[in-house]
Structures are given as structure tokens and as C-alpha cells.
Amino acid sequence: MVGVLVHQLTGWPAPLVMLGLAVLIKLTVTLSSGLEEGAYLMHHFFTKAAAYPVLFVLGLTLTPWQVLLSVLTPVYLITIVVTVLTLALVGLIVGRWAGLNPIESALINVCHSGMGSVGDMAILTSAHRMHLMPFAQLATRMGGALTIVIALMMFSVYQN
């Protein structure tokens, strides 16, 4: 509700507002341990009970099948494979360099190539790493916005 309210007042995306609010609450330790444990249990329950049905229904209904099948040419398939492999390799190298779990870092980085939240869920479910969903959401939303900003800046520089 807070995210939607702030979105209506300011125009900021509700999921980002809620993410920022959750980080702020966690950093300031204003939530009781009982509520924090309850939130964790709800998250754990829904990732176990609802992940597969939600993934199936959203993936099936949101995928533009006619368009997808019409563009499956060798050039696009090579581009897709190279993109995913590059994202995985960069995530692996940076994760190892930063002292993080390199496999989980690669998975989070690969989430950039998915279809938003449904893609994140598909990637993390197939890797049995649903506990990384908050990080995948952050990477998808913030990483996507940052990618667009950098691309627009590059277009403005190289346009002339």
C-alpha cells in the first residue's frame, strides 16, 4: 500500500519504493524480530508453494508466441547464447573478485537477460536458488534502469 500511495503522489515506481523502504527498515532495525521472522516465513512459503504455478501461468500468457517463433533464426539464437554466456561469465568473474559466491553472482547477473520478474523466477527456480529473488529483483530493476541510462548517454555522445 505504501508503494502504491507514494507512486500516486510522486510517480516513483511502487516496487522500487517498497524495496527502498525495506532496506531502510532493515538498516535502521526498526522491525521487531517476530515480524521479521514472519516476513521471512511468508516469503519462504510463497516461493515454495506459488513459484511454479505463477511461473507457468505468467510465462504462458505473457509470451508473445507468434512473434517469438517468427524471430527464432540462427542469428538471433547466436545473439541470445552469446549474451547469456557473457552475462554469466562477467557475473562469475566479478563475484569471485568481490569475494562473493561466484555461481550465485553469475545467476543474479544472468537475470538481466530474463523477462523481468518472470524471467528472474524461471532462472532462480531452475537453479534451485529462490532465496536470491530479492537480489535478482534489485539487479533486474536497478540494472535495467542503469543500462538504459548508460545507453541513452552513449547515443547522445555518438549521435553527432
CSV table of C-alpha atoms in Angstrom, one decimal:
chain,number,residue,atom,x,y,z
A,1,MET,CA,0.0,0.0,0.0
A,2,VAL,CA,2.8,2.4,0.8
A,3,GLY,CA,4.5,1.8,-2.5
A,4,VAL,CA,1.2,2.4,-4.4
A,5,LEU,CA,0.5,5.6,-2.4
A,6,VAL,CA,4.0,7.0,-3.0
A,7,HIS,CA,3.6,6.1,-6.7
A,8,GLN,CA,0.4,8.1,-6.9
A,9,LEU,CA,1.8,11.1,-5.1
A,10,THR,CA,5.3,11.2,-6.7
A,11,GLY,CA,5.2,8.9,-9.8
A,12,TRP,CA,8.1,6.8,-8.4
A,13,PRO,CA,7.7,3.1,-9.3
A,14,ALA,CA,6.0,1.3,-6.4
A,15,PRO,CA,8.3,-1.8,-6.3
A,16,LEU,CA,11.4,0.5,-6.0
A,17,VAL,CA,9.7,2.5,-3.2
A,18,MET,CA,8.9,-0.7,-1.4
A,19,LEU,CA,12.4,-2.0,-1.9
A,20,GLY,CA,13.9,1.2,-0.6
A,21,LEU,CA,11.6,1.2,2.4
A,22,ALA,CA,12.5,-2.5,3.1
A,23,VAL,CA,16.2,-1.6,3.0
A,24,LEU,CA,15.7,1.4,5.2
A,25,ILE,CA,13.7,-0.6,7.8
A,26,LYS,CA,16.3,-3.4,7.8
A,27,LEU,CA,19.2,-0.9,8.2
A,28,THR,CA,17.6,1.0,11.0
A,29,VAL,CA,16.5,-2.2,12.8
A,30,THR,CA,13.0,-0.7,13.4
A,31,LEU,CA,11.2,-4.0,12.8
A,32,SER,CA,10.8,-6.5,15.7
A,33,SER,CA,12.4,-9.9,15.3
A,34,GLY,CA,9.0,-11.5,15.4
A,35,LEU,CA,7.7,-9.5,12.4
A,36,GLU,CA,11.0,-10.1,10.5
A,37,GLU,CA,10.7,-13.8,11.1
A,38,GLY,CA,7.1,-13.7,9.9
A,39,ALA,CA,8.0,-11.9,6.8
A,40,TYR,CA,10.7,-14.4,6.1
A,41,LEU,CA,8.3,-17.3,6.6
A,42,MET,CA,5.7,-15.8,4.3
A,43,HIS,CA,8.4,-15.3,1.6
A,44,HIS,CA,9.6,-18.8,2.1
A,45,PHE,CA,6.1,-20.2,1.9
A,46,PHE,CA,5.2,-18.4,-1.3
A,47,THR,CA,8.4,-19.2,-3.1
A,48,LYS,CA,7.8,-22.9,-2.4
A,49,ALA,CA,4.0,-23.0,-2.9
A,50,ALA,CA,3.4,-20.4,-5.6
A,51,ALA,CA,6.6,-20.3,-7.7
A,52,TYR,CA,5.8,-23.0,-10.2
A,53,PRO,CA,2.1,-22.1,-10.8
A,54,VAL,CA,2.9,-18.4,-11.2
A,55,LEU,CA,5.8,-19.1,-13.4
A,56,PHE,CA,3.8,-21.4,-15.7
A,57,VAL,CA,0.7,-19.1,-15.9
A,58,LEU,CA,2.6,-15.8,-16.4
A,59,GLY,CA,5.1,-17.3,-18.8
A,60,LEU,CA,2.4,-19.0,-20.9
A,61,THR,CA,0.1,-16.0,-21.1
A,62,LEU,CA,2.7,-13.2,-21.4
A,63,THR,CA,4.9,-14.8,-24.0
A,64,PRO,CA,4.1,-13.5,-27.5
A,65,TRP,CA,4.4,-16.9,-29.1
A,66,GLN,CA,3.8,-15.8,-32.8
A,67,VAL,CA,6.5,-13.1,-32.6
A,68,LEU,CA,8.8,-15.4,-30.7
A,69,LEU,CA,8.6,-18.2,-33.2
A,70,SER,CA,8.9,-15.8,-36.2
A,71,VAL,CA,12.3,-14.4,-35.0
A,72,LEU,CA,13.9,-17.7,-34.0
A,73,THR,CA,16.6,-17.5,-36.6
A,74,PRO,CA,20.2,-18.7,-36.3
A,75,VAL,CA,21.4,-15.0,-35.9
A,76,TYR,CA,19.0,-14.3,-33.0
A,77,LEU,CA,19.8,-17.7,-31.3
A,78,ILE,CA,23.6,-16.9,-31.5
A,79,THR,CA,23.0,-13.4,-30.1
A,80,ILE,CA,20.9,-14.9,-27.2
A,81,VAL,CA,23.5,-17.5,-26.4
A,82,VAL,CA,26.4,-15.0,-26.5
A,83,THR,CA,24.5,-12.5,-24.4
A,84,VAL,CA,23.6,-15.1,-21.7
A,85,LEU,CA,27.2,-16.6,-21.6
A,86,THR,CA,28.7,-13.1,-21.4
A,87,LEU,CA,26.5,-12.1,-18.5
A,88,ALA,CA,27.2,-15.4,-16.7
A,89,LEU,CA,31.0,-15.0,-17.2
A,90,VAL,CA,31.1,-11.4,-16.1
A,91,GLY,CA,29.0,-12.3,-13.0
A,92,LEU,CA,31.3,-15.2,-12.2
A,93,ILE,CA,34.4,-13.1,-12.5
A,94,VAL,CA,33.1,-10.1,-10.6
A,95,GLY,CA,31.6,-12.3,-8.0
A,96,ARG,CA,34.9,-14.1,-7.4
A,97,TRP,CA,36.8,-10.8,-7.4
A,98,ALA,CA,34.4,-9.3,-4.8
A,99,GLY,CA,34.6,-12.4,-2.6
A,100,LEU,CA,31.0,-13.5,-3.2
A,101,ASN,CA,29.7,-16.9,-4.3
A,102,PRO,CA,30.7,-16.8,-8.0
A,103,ILE,CA,27.9,-19.1,-9.1
A,104,GLU,CA,25.2,-17.1,-7.3
A,105,SER,CA,26.7,-13.9,-8.7
A,106,ALA,CA,26.6,-15.3,-12.2
A,107,LEU,CA,22.9,-16.3,-11.7
A,108,ILE,CA,22.0,-12.8,-10.5
A,109,ASN,CA,23.8,-11.3,-13.4
A,110,VAL,CA,22.0,-13.6,-15.9
A,111,CYS,CA,18.7,-12.3,-14.5
A,112,HIS,CA,19.4,-9.2,-16.7
A,113,SER,CA,18.6,-11.3,-19.7
A,114,GLY,CA,15.3,-12.7,-18.5
A,115,MET,CA,11.7,-11.4,-18.9
A,116,GLY,CA,11.6,-9.2,-15.8
A,117,SER,CA,10.2,-10.9,-12.7
A,118,VAL,CA,9.0,-14.0,-14.5
A,119,GLY,CA,12.5,-14.4,-16.0
A,120,ASP,CA,14.1,-14.0,-12.6
A,121,MET,CA,11.7,-16.6,-11.2
A,122,ALA,CA,12.5,-19.0,-14.1
A,123,ILE,CA,16.2,-18.6,-13.8
A,124,LEU,CA,16.3,-18.9,-10.0
A,125,THR,CA,13.8,-21.8,-9.9
A,126,SER,CA,15.8,-23.8,-12.4
A,127,ALA,CA,18.9,-23.2,-10.3
A,128,HIS,CA,17.2,-24.0,-7.0
A,129,ARG,CA,18.2,-20.6,-5.7
A,130,MET,CA,14.9,-18.9,-5.0
A,131,HIS,CA,16.4,-17.4,-1.8
A,132,LEU,CA,18.2,-15.0,-4.2
A,133,MET,CA,14.9,-13.5,-5.5
A,134,PRO,CA,15.3,-10.1,-3.7
A,135,PHE,CA,18.8,-9.7,-5.2
A,136,ALA,CA,17.5,-10.7,-8.6
A,137,GLN,CA,14.7,-8.2,-8.4
A,138,LEU,CA,17.1,-5.5,-7.4
A,139,ALA,CA,19.5,-6.4,-10.2
A,140,THR,CA,16.7,-6.5,-12.8
A,141,ARG,CA,15.1,-3.2,-11.8
A,142,MET,CA,18.2,-1.2,-11.0
A,143,GLY,CA,20.4,-2.8,-13.5
A,144,GLY,CA,17.8,-2.4,-16.3
A,145,ALA,CA,17.4,1.3,-15.4
A,146,LEU,CA,21.1,1.8,-15.3
A,147,THR,CA,21.6,0.1,-18.6
A,148,ILE,CA,19.0,2.4,-20.3
A,149,VAL,CA,20.6,5.5,-18.8
A,150,ILE,CA,24.1,4.5,-20.0
A,151,ALA,CA,22.7,3.5,-23.4
A,152,LEU,CA,21.0,6.9,-23.8
A,153,MET,CA,24.1,8.7,-22.7
A,154,MET,CA,26.2,6.8,-25.3
A,155,PHE,CA,23.6,7.5,-28.0
A,156,SER,CA,23.7,11.2,-27.2
A,157,VAL,CA,27.6,11.2,-27.4
A,158,TYR,CA,27.8,9.2,-30.6
A,159,GLN,CA,24.8,10.8,-32.3
A,160,ASN,CA,26.8,13.8,-33.6
